[in-house]
């Protein structure tokens, strides 16, 4: 399935970075994408399923969460170095942080 | 013990009412700060997360780290200085002087964030106002911005909930909040009006509203948005990164809309910068060179252009040494772009041991502005705020570090 991923800021994850007892896992905590329920269904993902997002620059595996207000064809991921494995920059334009084209598939791989 | 009030530098709100409780030099309590601010301030006490002084990856005394950094910079033929958005105005002035002395390139995150809007505000091409003037507004719009996450106290301190005429309940609403965004965000959840645009479709939405202004028939959302504008006499638009990215930094249509609005209402635009003194950097560089970012001092002259943006400098592998002040490039850039920095010596000045510090040849740990170091900064709305530290620093401030580097470079 083709999806467009949009990055957004998440204050909870941001705060996680500065926690005293963190075990360097905030990148793991950022490993999720919010998708429209109908897209999750079309991908055959339910509960705590995993999804592989790939494009020409990279590939990541993240948890797929249902977004009751989501629009089909779009996914939202929090800002983190993880999602930057999918972002790119072309001369004269801004990086595609707000419009990352990916192919999505259900997977059993680990995040 | 109450150590008094301080300014939080975790975001561009620069909240100046942060109360600090301290015991034996350690923060034990924080009042008034949001989750973001308190995590940042408490996090500054986590020694594991603070940056020390490193040269060639090894821990050294501050003097050796400064010497090593100065050697790298003086040996570079095409040095690039990036950042300073999380530095005081005083440090920014020294950073500009350092870039000038090195004949290097200087840029900050505004070249891929709010630089264009701030430049046009400074040039008098785009109407703006301060937070204090928000009380004149009857319509507040967050466009491509979600302060709930990025500037968590913005609504309560500076916009809707701080508005003198705002009442939770009332027969007549004196001030309305509208949100234009791709996501039904938390801010959209408390707004009176929400307009959802699809990613990259802000331009179409603006064009439709302009068509409506010209009397042409338009869709439901554009008509409703236009209805709000038509009822307003004073409207403040907080422009977020969502707008910048959707328009790919080309604001011509947005400015056309602002121009139309100016015929019957008083419009104002405030760019919602993220870093605490990003706007200050734009002001500092504009005063020094006439440009807000993307400047080269090579050959003793000032030049400006896209080729001097961080993104282009990295993409074209133009820089042979990078001094990063208060920015975490290696987390923020596309990984494919950051990989092009492989082999380029990087020196990082930062209070925290970031991914960029981890990838750096030299690290100069800095005091945390506001808490451990003083100075001045420019809030997102252009207001200058004084920072008075409440804690004794164990590190040099970024101002002191840049001053020492300048001295060492002779
Ligand atoms: S809103 Fe920003 S400046 Fe204010 S307390 Fe929160 S993080 Fe700090």
Short mmCIF file of C-alpha atoms and ligand atoms in Angstrom, two decimals:
data_model
loop_
_atom_site.label_atom_id
_atom_site.label_comp_id
_atom_site.label_asym_id
_atom_site.label_seq_id
_atom_site.Cartn_x
_atom_site.Cartn_y
_atom_site.Cartn_z
CA UNK A 1 0.00 0.00 0.00
CA UNK A 2 1.26 3.50 -0.83
CA UNK A 3 1.19 5.97 2.05
CA UNK A 4 2.25 9.55 2.70
CA UNK A 5 3.90 9.99 6.09
CA UNK A 6 3.85 13.34 7.87
CA UNK A 7 6.18 14.09 10.80
CA UNK A 8 4.83 15.89 13.87
CA UNK A 9 6.28 16.94 17.22
CA UNK A 10 5.34 15.02 20.36
CA UNK A 11 5.95 16.67 23.73
CA UNK A 12 5.91 13.36 25.59
CA UNK A 13 8.67 11.89 23.44
CA UNK A 14 10.60 15.16 23.56
CA UNK A 15 10.50 15.05 27.37
CA UNK A 16 11.60 11.42 27.32
CA UNK A 17 14.98 12.49 25.91
CA UNK A 18 15.83 14.33 29.11
CA UNK A 19 14.66 11.73 31.63
CA UNK A 20 17.20 10.74 34.22
CA UNK A 21 16.53 7.04 34.11
CA UNK A 22 16.12 6.69 30.37
CA UNK A 23 17.84 3.74 28.80
CA UNK A 24 18.44 5.41 25.46
CA UNK A 25 15.17 4.02 24.24
CA UNK A 26 13.36 7.17 23.16
CA UNK A 27 13.99 6.23 19.56
CA UNK A 28 12.23 2.91 20.26
CA UNK A 29 9.40 4.83 21.87
CA UNK A 30 9.11 6.92 18.70
CA UNK A 31 8.80 3.76 16.61
CA UNK A 32 5.14 4.05 15.73
CA UNK A 33 2.93 5.37 12.98
CA UNK A 34 -0.70 6.41 13.33
CA UNK A 35 -2.88 5.24 10.47
CA UNK A 36 -6.54 5.42 9.54
CA UNK A 37 -8.44 2.37 10.77
CA UNK A 38 -9.43 1.41 7.24
CA UNK A 39 -5.78 1.36 6.12
CA UNK A 40 -4.84 -0.87 9.05
CA UNK A 41 -7.64 -3.18 8.04
CA UNK A 42 -6.53 -3.18 4.40
CA UNK A 43 -3.01 -4.06 5.53
CA UNK A 44 -4.38 -6.89 7.68
CA UNK A 45 -3.02 -5.35 10.88
CA UNK A 46 -4.87 -5.53 14.14
CA UNK A 47 -3.93 -4.99 17.81
CA UNK A 48 -0.23 -4.28 18.28
CA UNK A 49 0.83 -5.08 14.71
CA UNK A 50 4.05 -4.07 13.03
CA UNK A 51 4.43 -2.30 9.74
CA UNK A 52 7.39 -1.93 7.42
CA UNK A 53 7.73 1.45 5.72
CA UNK A 54 10.14 1.61 2.79
CA UNK A 55 11.18 4.00 0.08
CA UNK A 56 14.22 4.66 -2.07
CA UNK A 57 16.31 6.00 0.82
CA UNK A 58 15.58 3.49 3.54
CA UNK A 59 13.29 1.18 5.42
CA UNK A 60 12.04 1.00 9.01
CA UNK A 61 9.77 -1.24 11.04
CA UNK A 62 7.41 0.45 13.50
CA UNK A 63 4.27 -0.28 15.48
CA UNK A 64 1.04 0.55 13.66
CA UNK A 65 -1.51 2.39 15.78
CA UNK A 66 -5.08 3.17 14.87
CA UNK A 67 -5.94 6.85 14.44
CA UNK A 68 -9.69 7.25 14.68
CA UNK A 69 -9.39 10.70 13.11
CA UNK A 70 -6.92 9.60 10.43
CA UNK A 71 -7.44 9.96 6.70
CA UNK A 72 -6.90 6.98 4.42
CA UNK A 73 -3.55 7.13 2.63
CA UNK A 74 -1.81 9.23 5.29
CA UNK A 75 0.24 8.27 8.34
CA UNK A 76 1.64 10.40 11.15
CA UNK A 77 4.96 9.75 12.89
CA UNK A 78 6.65 11.71 15.68
CA UNK A 79 9.90 13.56 15.00
CA UNK A 80 12.89 11.34 15.80
CA UNK A 81 16.11 10.16 14.14
CA UNK A 82 14.22 6.98 13.24
CA UNK A 83 11.86 8.56 10.74
CA UNK A 84 14.80 10.45 9.25
CA UNK A 85 15.91 7.15 7.74
CA UNK A 86 13.04 7.70 5.31
CA UNK A 87 13.34 11.44 4.70
CA UNK A 88 15.34 13.04 1.92
CA UNK A 89 16.40 16.38 0.56
CA UNK A 90 16.62 17.52 -3.04
CA UNK A 91 18.40 20.67 -4.20
CA UNK A 92 16.36 23.86 -4.00
CA UNK A 93 13.57 22.35 -1.93
CA UNK A 94 12.88 21.76 1.73
CA UNK A 95 13.40 18.25 3.08
CA UNK A 96 10.25 16.14 2.69
CA UNK A 97 9.54 16.00 6.45
CA UNK A 98 5.86 16.74 5.88
CA UNK A 99 5.31 14.49 2.87
CA UNK A 100 7.28 11.26 2.83
CA UNK A 101 6.13 8.79 0.19
CA UNK A 102 6.49 5.19 1.31
CA UNK A 103 5.29 1.70 0.58
CA UNK A 104 3.73 0.04 3.63
CA UNK A 105 3.35 -3.64 4.36
CA UNK A 106 2.50 -5.69 7.43
CA UNK A 107 5.52 -7.48 8.87
CA UNK A 108 6.55 -9.78 11.66
CA UNK A 109 10.03 -8.20 11.82
CA UNK A 110 11.04 -6.46 15.04
CA UNK A 111 11.16 -2.67 15.34
CA UNK B 1 14.88 27.07 49.22
CA UNK B 2 13.22 29.30 46.68
CA UNK B 3 15.92 30.35 44.19
CA UNK B 4 13.61 32.81 42.46
CA UNK B 5 12.21 33.11 38.98
CA UNK B 6 13.95 32.31 35.74
CA UNK B 7 13.27 32.21 32.02
CA UNK B 8 12.78 28.79 30.45
CA UNK B 9 14.78 28.31 27.25
CA UNK B 10 13.22 25.04 26.14
CA UNK B 11 11.16 26.81 23.48
CA UNK B 12 10.50 30.16 21.85
CA UNK B 13 7.83 31.14 24.40
CA UNK B 14 10.66 32.09 26.80
CA UNK B 15 8.30 31.88 29.78
CA UNK B 16 9.69 34.23 32.42
CA UNK B 17 7.67 33.00 35.39
CA UNK B 18 9.46 29.73 36.09
CA UNK B 19 9.91 29.22 39.83
CA UNK B 20 12.87 27.19 40.99
CA UNK B 21 13.33 25.43 44.32
CA UNK B 22 16.92 24.44 45.11
CA UNK B 23 18.68 22.49 47.85
CA UNK B 24 22.49 22.59 47.94
CA UNK B 25 22.70 23.74 44.34
CA UNK B 26 20.33 21.04 43.06
CA UNK B 27 16.89 21.79 41.62
CA UNK B 28 14.29 20.06 43.76
CA UNK B 29 11.18 21.73 42.46
CA UNK B 30 10.00 23.64 39.40
CA UNK B 31 6.87 25.78 39.33
CA UNK B 32 4.83 26.97 36.33
CA UNK B 33 6.87 25.16 33.66
CA UNK B 34 5.16 22.81 31.23
CA UNK B 35 6.18 19.17 30.76
CA UNK B 36 8.68 20.17 28.10
CA UNK B 37 10.29 22.91 30.19
CA UNK B 38 10.49 20.90 33.40
CA UNK B 39 11.94 17.83 31.60
CA UNK B 40 14.56 20.11 30.07
CA UNK B 41 15.47 21.81 33.36
CA UNK B 42 15.50 18.64 35.46
CA UNK B 43 17.36 16.88 32.61
CA UNK B 44 20.15 19.44 32.90
CA UNK B 45 21.05 17.82 36.23
CA UNK B 46 21.56 14.41 34.68
CA UNK B 47 25.33 14.35 34.36
CA UNK B 48 25.21 11.43 31.92
CA UNK B 49 23.37 13.67 29.49
CA UNK B 50 25.56 16.74 29.80
CA UNK B 51 28.35 17.33 27.30
CA UNK B 52 31.88 17.58 28.67
CA UNK B 53 35.06 18.64 26.89
CA UNK B 54 36.35 16.28 24.22
CA UNK B 55 39.12 16.41 21.64
CA UNK B 56 39.52 13.61 19.07
CA UNK B 57 36.87 11.74 21.03
CA UNK B 58 38.88 11.77 24.28
CA UNK B 59 37.95 13.62 27.47
CA UNK B 60 40.29 16.56 28.03
CA UNK B 61 40.51 19.75 30.06
CA UNK B 62 38.51 22.70 28.77
CA UNK B 63 41.65 24.52 27.59
CA UNK B 64 42.83 21.55 25.49
CA UNK B 65 39.36 21.17 23.98
CA UNK B 66 39.35 24.85 23.04
CA UNK B 67 42.87 24.60 21.58
CA UNK B 68 41.93 21.54 19.52
CA UNK B 69 38.76 23.25 18.23
CA UNK B 70 40.68 26.41 17.33
CA UNK B 71 43.29 24.33 15.46
CA UNK B 72 40.61 22.56 13.44
CA UNK B 73 38.88 25.82 12.57
CA UNK B 74 42.04 27.70 11.62
CA UNK B 75 43.16 24.79 9.43
CA UNK B 76 39.87 24.65 7.53
CA UNK B 77 39.61 26.21 4.09
CA UNK B 78 35.81 26.19 3.92
CA UNK B 79 34.49 26.21 7.50
CA UNK B 80 30.76 26.21 8.14
CA UNK B 81 29.25 27.54 11.36
CA UNK B 82 25.74 26.28 11.97
CA UNK B 83 23.24 26.84 14.77
CA UNK B 84 23.24 29.57 17.42
CA UNK B 85 19.41 29.35 17.64
CA UNK B 86 19.82 28.13 21.23
CA UNK B 87 22.39 30.79 22.11
CA UNK B 88 21.97 34.24 23.60
CA UNK B 89 22.11 37.38 21.44
CA UNK B 90 25.54 38.07 22.93
CA UNK B 91 26.83 34.65 21.84
CA UNK B 92 25.24 35.10 18.41
CA UNK B 93 27.14 38.36 17.91
CA UNK B 94 30.38 36.53 18.71
CA UNK B 95 29.39 33.64 16.42
CA UNK B 96 28.91 36.07 13.54
CA UNK B 97 32.29 37.62 14.33
CA UNK B 98 33.87 34.16 14.37
CA UNK B 99 32.38 33.22 10.99
CA UNK B 100 33.59 36.55 9.60
CA UNK B 101 37.08 36.06 10.97
CA UNK B 102 37.24 32.52 9.53
CA UNK B 103 35.89 33.66 6.16
CA UNK B 104 33.36 30.88 6.56
CA UNK B 105 29.71 30.18 5.87
CA UNK B 106 27.08 30.85 8.54
CA UNK B 107 23.58 29.41 8.65
CA UNK B 108 20.95 28.35 11.16
CA UNK B 109 17.84 26.18 11.16
CA UNK B 110 15.70 29.08 9.94
CA UNK B 111 16.92 28.38 6.39
CA UNK B 112 14.62 25.35 6.47
CA UNK B 113 12.17 26.70 9.06
CA UNK B 114 10.86 30.26 9.52
CA UNK B 115 13.65 32.35 8.02
CA UNK B 116 11.67 33.61 5.05
CA UNK B 117 8.81 34.90 7.22
CA UNK B 118 11.13 36.60 9.71
CA UNK B 119 13.16 38.18 6.90
CA UNK B 120 9.99 39.63 5.38
CA UNK B 121 8.84 40.89 8.77
CA UNK B 122 12.19 42.60 9.35
CA UNK B 123 12.04 44.09 5.85
CA UNK B 124 8.59 45.50 6.65
CA UNK B 125 6.88 43.37 3.97
CA UNK B 126 4.76 41.30 6.33
CA UNK B 127 2.58 42.78 9.11
CA UNK B 128 3.22 41.41 12.57
CA UNK B 129 2.55 42.22 16.22
CA UNK B 130 3.77 41.27 19.66
CA UNK B 131 2.03 38.91 22.06
CA UNK B 132 0.97 41.96 24.10
CA UNK B 133 -1.02 43.21 21.10
CA UNK B 134 -3.01 39.99 20.86
CA UNK B 135 -5.76 41.56 22.99
CA UNK B 136 -6.80 43.60 19.95
CA UNK B 137 -7.44 40.42 17.96
CA UNK B 138 -10.89 38.92 17.54
CA UNK B 139 -9.58 35.98 15.51
CA UNK B 140 -6.52 33.87 16.31
CA UNK B 141 -5.39 31.31 13.76
CA UNK B 142 -2.79 28.58 14.23
CA UNK B 143 -1.81 27.54 10.72
CA UNK B 144 0.30 24.41 10.40
CA UNK B 145 1.20 24.74 14.06
CA UNK B 146 0.40 22.65 17.11
CA UNK B 147 1.66 24.56 20.15
CA UNK B 148 0.30 21.84 22.43
CA UNK B 149 3.46 19.90 21.57
CA UNK B 150 5.95 22.49 20.40
CA UNK B 151 5.25 25.54 22.63
CA UNK B 152 2.97 24.03 25.27
CA UNK B 153 2.11 27.19 27.24
CA UNK B 154 1.52 29.38 24.21
CA UNK B 155 -2.27 29.32 24.41
CA UNK B 156 -2.40 29.93 28.14
CA UNK B 157 0.29 32.64 28.35
CA UNK B 158 0.12 34.46 25.06
CA UNK B 159 -2.94 33.75 22.95
CA UNK B 160 -6.49 32.50 23.47
CA UNK B 161 -6.60 31.86 27.22
CA UNK B 162 -4.45 34.92 27.96
CA UNK B 163 -6.72 37.18 25.89
CA UNK B 164 -8.43 39.82 28.06
CA UNK B 165 -11.76 39.26 26.35
CA UNK B 166 -11.67 35.46 26.50
CA UNK B 167 -14.35 33.75 28.57
CA UNK B 168 -14.96 30.04 28.80
CA UNK B 169 -18.67 30.65 28.65
CA UNK B 170 -20.56 33.68 27.50
CA UNK B 171 -23.42 34.81 25.37
CA UNK B 172 -21.07 36.44 22.89
CA UNK B 173 -17.64 35.17 21.91
CA UNK B 174 -15.20 38.07 21.59
CA UNK B 175 -12.26 36.07 20.33
CA UNK B 176 -12.31 32.94 18.19
CA UNK B 177 -9.64 30.33 17.69
CA UNK B 178 -9.24 28.60 14.33
CA UNK B 179 -6.75 25.92 13.33
CA UNK B 180 -5.66 24.99 9.81
CA UNK B 181 -3.71 21.74 9.85
CA UNK B 182 -3.26 18.35 8.22
CA UNK B 183 -3.94 16.61 11.52
CA UNK B 184 -6.77 16.99 13.97
CA UNK B 185 -4.20 17.93 16.60
CA UNK B 186 -4.69 18.66 20.30
CA UNK B 187 -4.81 22.38 19.43
CA UNK B 188 -7.47 21.66 16.80
CA UNK B 189 -9.36 19.85 19.55
CA UNK B 190 -9.77 23.06 21.59
CA UNK B 191 -10.32 25.35 18.58
CA UNK B 192 -13.71 26.83 17.72
CA UNK B 193 -13.08 26.11 14.04
CA UNK B 194 -10.90 23.46 12.45
CA UNK B 195 -10.00 23.36 8.77
CA UNK B 196 -8.34 20.19 7.65
CA UNK B 197 -6.08 20.37 4.63
CA UNK B 198 -4.30 17.40 3.12
CA UNK B 199 -0.48 17.42 3.19
CA UNK B 200 0.80 19.89 0.59
CA UNK B 201 -2.65 21.34 -0.12
CA UNK B 202 -2.42 24.60 1.84
CA UNK B 203 -1.73 26.39 -1.43
CA UNK B 204 -5.03 25.12 -2.90
CA UNK B 205 -6.86 26.17 0.26
CA UNK B 206 -5.36 29.67 0.16
CA UNK B 207 -6.14 29.98 -3.54
CA UNK B 208 -9.76 28.98 -2.88
CA UNK B 209 -10.11 31.58 -0.10
CA UNK B 210 -8.71 34.26 -2.44
CA UNK B 211 -11.20 33.19 -5.12
CA UNK B 212 -13.93 33.57 -2.50
CA UNK B 213 -12.72 37.08 -1.69
CA UNK B 214 -13.03 37.90 -5.39
CA UNK B 215 -16.64 36.78 -5.26
CA UNK B 216 -16.24 33.43 -6.99
CA UNK B 217 -18.04 30.33 -5.69
CA UNK B 218 -15.82 28.16 -3.48
CA UNK B 219 -16.05 24.95 -1.45
CA UNK B 220 -17.51 24.63 2.06
CA UNK B 221 -14.25 24.92 4.06
CA UNK B 222 -12.91 27.88 2.10
CA UNK B 223 -16.29 29.63 2.39
CA UNK B 224 -16.42 29.02 6.16
CA UNK B 225 -12.85 30.26 6.58
CA UNK B 226 -13.62 33.34 4.52
CA UNK B 227 -16.71 33.93 6.66
CA UNK B 228 -14.48 34.09 9.75
CA UNK B 229 -12.11 36.52 8.06
CA UNK B 230 -14.97 38.71 6.89
CA UNK B 231 -16.34 39.03 10.44
CA UNK B 232 -12.91 39.84 11.88
CA UNK B 233 -11.42 43.30 12.43
CA UNK B 234 -8.07 42.10 13.75
CA UNK B 235 -6.61 38.67 13.05
CA UNK B 236 -3.33 37.17 14.26
CA UNK B 237 -1.97 34.17 12.36
CA UNK B 238 0.59 32.00 14.12
CA UNK B 239 2.44 30.40 11.23
CA UNK B 240 3.92 26.99 11.93
CA UNK B 241 6.29 24.71 10.12
CA UNK B 242 3.36 22.90 8.53
CA UNK B 243 2.61 26.02 6.49
CA UNK B 244 6.26 26.59 5.53
CA UNK B 245 6.70 23.00 4.39
CA UNK B 246 3.39 22.78 2.61
CA UNK B 247 4.22 25.93 0.62
CA UNK B 248 7.81 24.73 0.17
CA UNK B 249 9.00 28.12 1.46
CA UNK B 250 7.18 30.03 -1.30
CA UNK B 251 4.78 32.33 0.57
CA UNK B 252 3.68 34.47 -2.38
CA UNK B 253 0.08 33.22 -2.34
CA UNK B 254 -0.09 33.47 1.46
CA UNK B 255 1.10 37.10 1.23
CA UNK B 256 -1.54 37.75 -1.42
CA UNK B 257 -4.15 36.54 1.05
CA UNK B 258 -2.71 38.75 3.80
CA UNK B 259 -2.83 41.67 1.34
CA UNK B 260 -6.53 41.04 0.64
CA UNK B 261 -7.29 40.70 4.35
CA UNK B 262 -5.60 44.05 4.96
CA UNK B 263 -8.39 45.76 3.01
CA UNK B 264 -10.95 45.25 5.79
CA UNK B 265 -9.09 43.98 8.84
CA UNK B 266 -5.78 44.34 10.62
CA UNK B 267 -3.76 41.19 9.93
CA UNK B 268 -0.60 40.16 11.78
CA UNK B 269 1.64 37.12 11.33
CA UNK B 270 3.89 35.66 14.02
CA UNK B 271 6.17 32.80 12.92
CA UNK B 272 6.15 30.04 15.53
CA UNK B 273 9.87 29.35 15.75
CA UNK B 274 10.92 26.37 17.81
CA UNK B 275 14.33 27.16 19.31
CA UNK B 276 14.37 29.75 22.05
CA UNK B 277 16.42 32.36 20.19
CA UNK B 278 15.95 31.39 16.54
CA UNK B 279 14.29 34.73 15.91
CA UNK B 280 17.19 36.41 17.72
CA UNK B 281 19.65 34.81 15.32
CA UNK B 282 17.71 36.24 12.39
CA UNK B 283 17.72 39.69 14.01
CA UNK B 284 21.44 39.50 14.85
CA UNK B 285 22.52 38.42 11.38
CA UNK B 286 20.13 40.84 9.66
CA UNK B 287 21.59 43.73 11.65
CA UNK B 288 25.12 42.61 10.81
CA UNK B 289 24.71 41.71 7.12
CA UNK B 290 21.22 42.52 5.86
CA UNK B 291 20.34 38.80 5.64
CA UNK B 292 18.74 36.47 8.18
CA UNK B 293 20.63 33.29 7.25
CA UNK B 294 22.66 31.56 4.45
CA UNK B 295 25.61 33.95 4.52
CA UNK B 296 29.22 33.54 3.39
CA UNK B 297 32.10 35.69 4.60
CA UNK B 298 34.65 34.18 2.19
CA UNK B 299 37.19 36.63 0.81
CA UNK B 300 36.23 39.23 3.41
CA UNK B 301 32.94 39.98 1.66
CA UNK B 302 29.35 39.20 2.60
CA UNK B 303 27.53 36.96 0.12
CA UNK B 304 24.10 35.43 0.46
CA UNK B 305 22.36 32.59 -1.34
CA UNK B 306 20.84 29.13 -1.19
CA UNK B 307 24.27 27.59 -1.80
CA UNK B 308 25.17 28.79 1.70
CA UNK B 309 22.33 26.94 3.41
CA UNK B 310 23.31 24.06 5.66
CA UNK B 311 21.37 21.66 3.43
CA UNK B 312 23.24 22.71 0.28
CA UNK B 313 26.59 22.89 2.04
CA UNK B 314 26.17 19.29 3.23
CA UNK B 315 24.65 18.01 -0.02
CA UNK B 316 27.46 19.44 -2.12
CA UNK B 317 30.10 18.48 0.48
CA UNK B 318 31.27 22.09 0.40
CA UNK B 319 32.35 22.42 4.03
CA UNK B 320 35.61 20.91 5.24
CA UNK B 321 34.96 21.66 8.93
CA UNK B 322 31.72 22.21 10.80
CA UNK B 323 31.18 24.14 14.03
CA UNK B 324 27.71 23.33 15.37
CA UNK B 325 26.45 25.50 18.21
CA UNK B 326 23.36 24.30 20.06
CA UNK B 327 21.87 22.11 17.34
CA UNK B 328 21.50 18.37 16.90
CA UNK B 329 22.04 17.99 13.18
CA UNK B 330 22.56 14.27 13.22
CA UNK B 331 19.08 13.74 14.70
CA UNK B 332 17.33 16.45 12.70
CA UNK B 333 18.63 15.92 9.17
CA UNK B 334 17.58 13.18 6.77
CA UNK B 335 19.97 10.30 7.53
CA UNK B 336 20.95 10.13 3.86
CA UNK B 337 22.08 13.77 4.04
CA UNK B 338 23.83 13.49 7.42
CA UNK B 339 25.81 10.55 6.00
CA UNK B 340 27.52 12.98 3.62
CA UNK B 341 29.24 14.53 6.64
CA UNK B 342 31.24 11.35 7.06
CA UNK B 343 34.91 12.33 7.28
CA UNK B 344 34.19 16.03 7.90
CA UNK B 345 35.52 17.14 11.31
CA UNK B 346 32.66 18.42 13.45
CA UNK B 347 32.99 20.53 16.61
CA UNK B 348 29.90 20.74 18.78
CA UNK B 349 29.08 23.34 21.42
CA UNK B 350 26.06 22.17 23.41
CA UNK B 351 24.87 21.75 27.00
CA UNK B 352 23.75 18.20 26.18
CA UNK B 353 25.55 15.18 24.77
CA UNK B 354 23.48 14.89 21.60
CA UNK B 355 23.82 12.52 18.65
CA UNK B 356 25.79 15.30 16.96
CA UNK B 357 28.15 15.54 19.94
CA UNK B 358 28.57 11.77 19.69
CA UNK B 359 29.64 12.11 16.04
CA UNK B 360 31.95 15.06 16.72
CA UNK B 361 35.74 15.30 16.72
CA UNK B 362 35.58 18.00 19.35
CA UNK B 363 32.95 18.74 21.99
CA UNK B 364 32.66 21.85 24.13
CA UNK B 365 30.02 21.41 26.83
CA UNK B 366 28.18 24.66 27.54
CA UNK B 367 26.17 26.10 30.40
CA UNK B 368 22.40 26.06 29.95
CA UNK B 369 21.10 29.51 29.00
CA UNK B 370 18.51 30.88 31.38
CA UNK B 371 19.36 28.44 34.17
CA UNK B 372 23.16 28.61 34.32
CA UNK B 373 24.05 31.48 31.98
CA UNK B 374 22.57 34.90 31.38
CA UNK B 375 22.17 37.23 28.44
CA UNK B 376 19.31 38.32 26.23
CA UNK B 377 17.11 36.58 23.68
CA UNK B 378 14.30 37.45 21.27
CA UNK B 379 10.98 35.73 21.84
CA UNK B 380 9.07 34.40 18.83
CA UNK B 381 7.08 37.65 18.60
CA UNK B 382 10.20 39.83 18.47
CA UNK B 383 10.20 40.89 22.13
CA UNK B 384 13.63 41.00 23.81
CA UNK B 385 13.77 38.97 27.03
CA UNK B 386 16.56 39.10 29.64
CA UNK B 387 17.89 35.84 31.04
CA UNK B 388 19.19 35.92 34.61
CA UNK B 389 20.74 32.61 35.73
CA UNK B 390 19.77 31.10 39.08
CA UNK B 391 22.35 28.31 39.23
CA UNK B 392 26.13 28.36 39.33
CA UNK B 393 27.46 26.85 36.11
CA UNK B 394 30.08 24.12 35.90
CA UNK B 395 30.60 24.83 32.21
CA UNK B 396 31.55 27.89 30.23
CA UNK B 397 28.61 29.64 28.57
CA UNK B 398 28.44 29.47 24.78
CA UNK B 399 29.24 33.19 24.82
CA UNK B 400 32.45 32.50 26.77
CA UNK B 401 33.34 29.55 24.52
CA UNK B 402 32.97 31.61 21.34
CA UNK B 403 34.91 34.47 22.90
CA UNK B 404 37.75 32.13 23.83
CA UNK B 405 37.78 30.63 20.32
CA UNK B 406 37.98 34.11 18.84
CA UNK B 407 40.89 34.96 21.13
CA UNK B 408 42.71 31.78 20.21
CA UNK B 409 42.25 32.47 16.51
CA UNK B 410 43.98 35.80 17.09
S1 LIG C 1 6.11 26.79 27.02
FE1 LIG C 1 8.24 26.68 26.35
S2 LIG C 1 9.31 28.29 27.52
FE2 LIG C 1 7.30 27.93 28.52
S3 LIG C 1 7.74 26.44 30.13
FE3 LIG C 1 7.10 25.27 28.31
S4 LIG C 1 8.98 24.78 27.21
FE4 LIG C 1 9.48 26.39 28.70
#
